[in-house]
Coordinates of C-alpha atoms in Angstrom, one line a residue:
X1 CA 12.2 -5.2 26.8
X2 CA 12.1 -7.2 23.5
X3 CA 12.4 -5.3 20.2
X4 CA 11.6 -6.6 16.7
X5 CA 11.4 -5.0 13.3
X6 CA 8.1 -5.6 11.4
X7 CA 8.5 -4.9 7.6
X8 CA 5.1 -6.2 6.5
X9 CA 1.7 -7.5 7.8
X10 CA 1.5 -5.1 10.8
X11 CA -2.2 -5.8 10.5
X12 CA -1.8 -9.2 12.2
X13 CA 0.1 -7.8 15.1
X14 CA -2.3 -4.9 15.7
X15 CA -5.3 -7.3 15.7
X16 CA -3.6 -9.6 18.2
X17 CA -2.6 -6.8 20.5
X18 CA -6.1 -5.2 20.3
X19 CA -7.6 -8.6 21.2
X20 CA -5.5 -8.8 24.4
X21 CA -5.5 -5.2 25.6
X22 CA -7.3 -3.2 28.2
X23 CA -5.9 0.0 26.9
X24 CA -5.6 0.9 23.2
X25 CA -4.0 4.3 22.2
X26 CA -3.3 5.1 18.5
X27 CA -1.9 8.2 16.9
X28 CA -1.8 8.0 13.1
X29 CA -1.3 10.7 10.5
X30 CA -3.8 9.4 8.0
X31 CA -6.9 7.2 8.4
X32 CA -8.4 5.7 5.3
X33 CA -11.7 3.7 5.0
X34 CA -9.7 0.6 4.1
X35 CA -7.8 0.9 7.3
X36 CA -10.8 1.5 9.5
X37 CA -12.6 -1.5 7.9
X38 CA -9.5 -3.7 8.5
X39 CA -9.4 -3.1 12.2
X40 CA -13.0 -2.3 13.2
X41 CA -14.1 -5.8 14.2
X42 CA -11.4 -6.2 16.7
X43 CA -11.7 -2.6 18.0
X44 CA -15.4 -3.2 18.4
X45 CA -14.8 -6.3 20.5
X46 CA -12.3 -4.4 22.7
X47 CA -14.8 -1.5 23.0
X48 CA -17.6 -3.9 24.0
X49 CA -15.5 -5.5 26.7
X50 CA -14.8 -2.1 28.2
X51 CA -11.2 -1.4 27.0
X52 CA -10.1 2.2 27.2
X53 CA -9.8 3.3 23.5
X54 CA -8.3 6.7 22.5
X55 CA -7.6 7.2 18.8
X56 CA -6.0 10.3 17.3
X57 CA -5.8 11.0 13.6
X58 CA -4.5 14.0 11.7
X59 CA -6.0 16.5 9.2
X60 CA -2.7 17.2 7.6
X61 CA -2.9 17.3 3.8
X62 CA -6.6 16.4 4.2
X63 CA -5.9 12.7 3.6
X64 CA -7.9 11.3 6.5
X65 CA -11.2 10.3 5.1
X66 CA -14.4 11.6 6.9
X67 CA -16.2 8.3 6.1
X68 CA -13.5 6.4 8.0
X69 CA -14.0 8.6 11.0
X70 CA -17.7 8.2 10.8
X71 CA -17.4 4.4 10.8
X72 CA -15.3 4.5 14.0
X73 CA -17.6 7.0 15.7
X74 CA -20.6 4.8 14.8
X75 CA -19.1 1.5 15.9
X76 CA -17.2 2.7 18.9
X77 CA -19.5 5.2 20.7
X78 CA -17.7 5.0 24.0
X79 CA -14.2 5.4 22.5
X80 CA -12.5 8.8 22.5
X81 CA -11.7 9.7 18.9
X82 CA -10.2 13.0 17.9
X83 CA -8.8 14.8 14.9
X84 CA -5.6 16.7 15.4
X85 CA -5.9 20.1 13.8
X86 CA -2.5 20.7 12.2
X87 CA -3.2 24.2 10.8
X88 CA -0.9 23.3 7.9
X89 CA 2.0 22.0 10.2
X90 CA 3.3 18.6 9.3
X91 CA 1.6 15.9 11.5
X92 CA 3.1 12.6 10.7
X93 CA 3.3 10.3 13.7
X94 CA 2.3 6.6 13.6
X95 CA 2.3 4.8 16.9
X96 CA 0.1 2.1 18.3
X97 CA 0.1 1.5 22.1
X98 CA -1.5 -1.4 24.0
X99 CA -1.6 -2.4 27.7
X100 CA -3.0 -5.6 29.0
X101 CA -3.2 -7.1 32.5
X102 CA 0.5 -7.9 32.6
X103 CA 2.2 -6.5 29.5
X104 CA 2.5 -3.4 27.3
X105 CA 3.3 -3.1 23.6
X106 CA 4.4 -0.2 21.5
X107 CA 4.5 -0.1 17.7
X108 CA 6.2 2.9 16.1
X109 CA 7.1 3.2 12.5
X110 CA 5.8 4.2 9.1
X111 CA 2.4 2.5 8.8
X112 CA -0.6 4.8 8.6
X113 CA -4.1 3.2 9.1
X114 CA -4.8 2.0 5.5
X115 CA -5.2 -1.5 4.3
X116 CA -2.2 -1.1 2.0
X117 CA 0.0 0.2 4.8
X118 CA -1.1 -2.6 7.1
X119 CA -0.7 -5.5 4.7
X120 CA 1.1 -4.9 1.3
X121 CA 3.2 -1.8 1.4
X122 CA 6.9 -1.6 2.3
X123 CA 6.8 -0.3 5.8
X124 CA 9.1 -0.4 8.7
X125 CA 7.8 -0.6 12.3
X126 CA 9.6 -1.3 15.5
X127 CA 7.7 -3.4 18.1
X128 CA 8.6 -3.1 21.7
X129 CA 7.1 -5.8 24.1
X130 CA 7.4 -4.7 27.7
X131 CA 6.3 -5.3 31.2
X132 CA 3.0 -3.5 32.0
X133 CA 4.6 -0.6 34.0
X134 CA 7.8 -0.2 32.0
X135 CA 9.2 3.3 32.0
X136 CA 9.4 3.4 28.2
X137 CA 5.7 2.6 27.8
X138 CA 4.9 5.3 30.4
X139 CA 7.0 7.9 28.5
X140 CA 5.3 7.0 25.1
X141 CA 1.9 7.0 26.7
X142 CA 2.5 10.4 28.3
X143 CA 3.6 11.8 24.9
X144 CA 0.5 10.4 23.3
X145 CA -1.8 12.0 26.0
X146 CA 0.0 15.3 25.5
X147 CA -0.9 15.2 21.7
X148 CA -4.3 13.8 22.4
X149 CA -5.2 16.6 24.8
X150 CA -3.7 19.2 22.5
X151 CA -6.7 18.9 20.2

């Protein structure tokens, strides 16, 4: 496993990983239009080549923008996109998981899905680059699926 700290420009890493992946799982507290627009082209390419895409966003504090969700639903009709109903409970995860033919990647940190968070803000994210079947990836993916199916 290789680890690295990403303090800015997470956007570039997410686009690269999306381009190479068969599986794309994201759980993010807040989705903004600017974030959806920043990643939609590469997500759509992954969608069109048949990648498994599961995206989970939160309703906490009502920051997720309905227009951003509508854009994703419209452009990614075969993706599974869900809104976590927090019922006022703090929902604040930010994790991006990818699996390709031979590798897996996990990004966990402070970046929500907004253009500012992905490009200009002061954010800290840990990137783990792993072998495809690494136990750490399997644990993170299982935690993601647990949240994803909680909805």
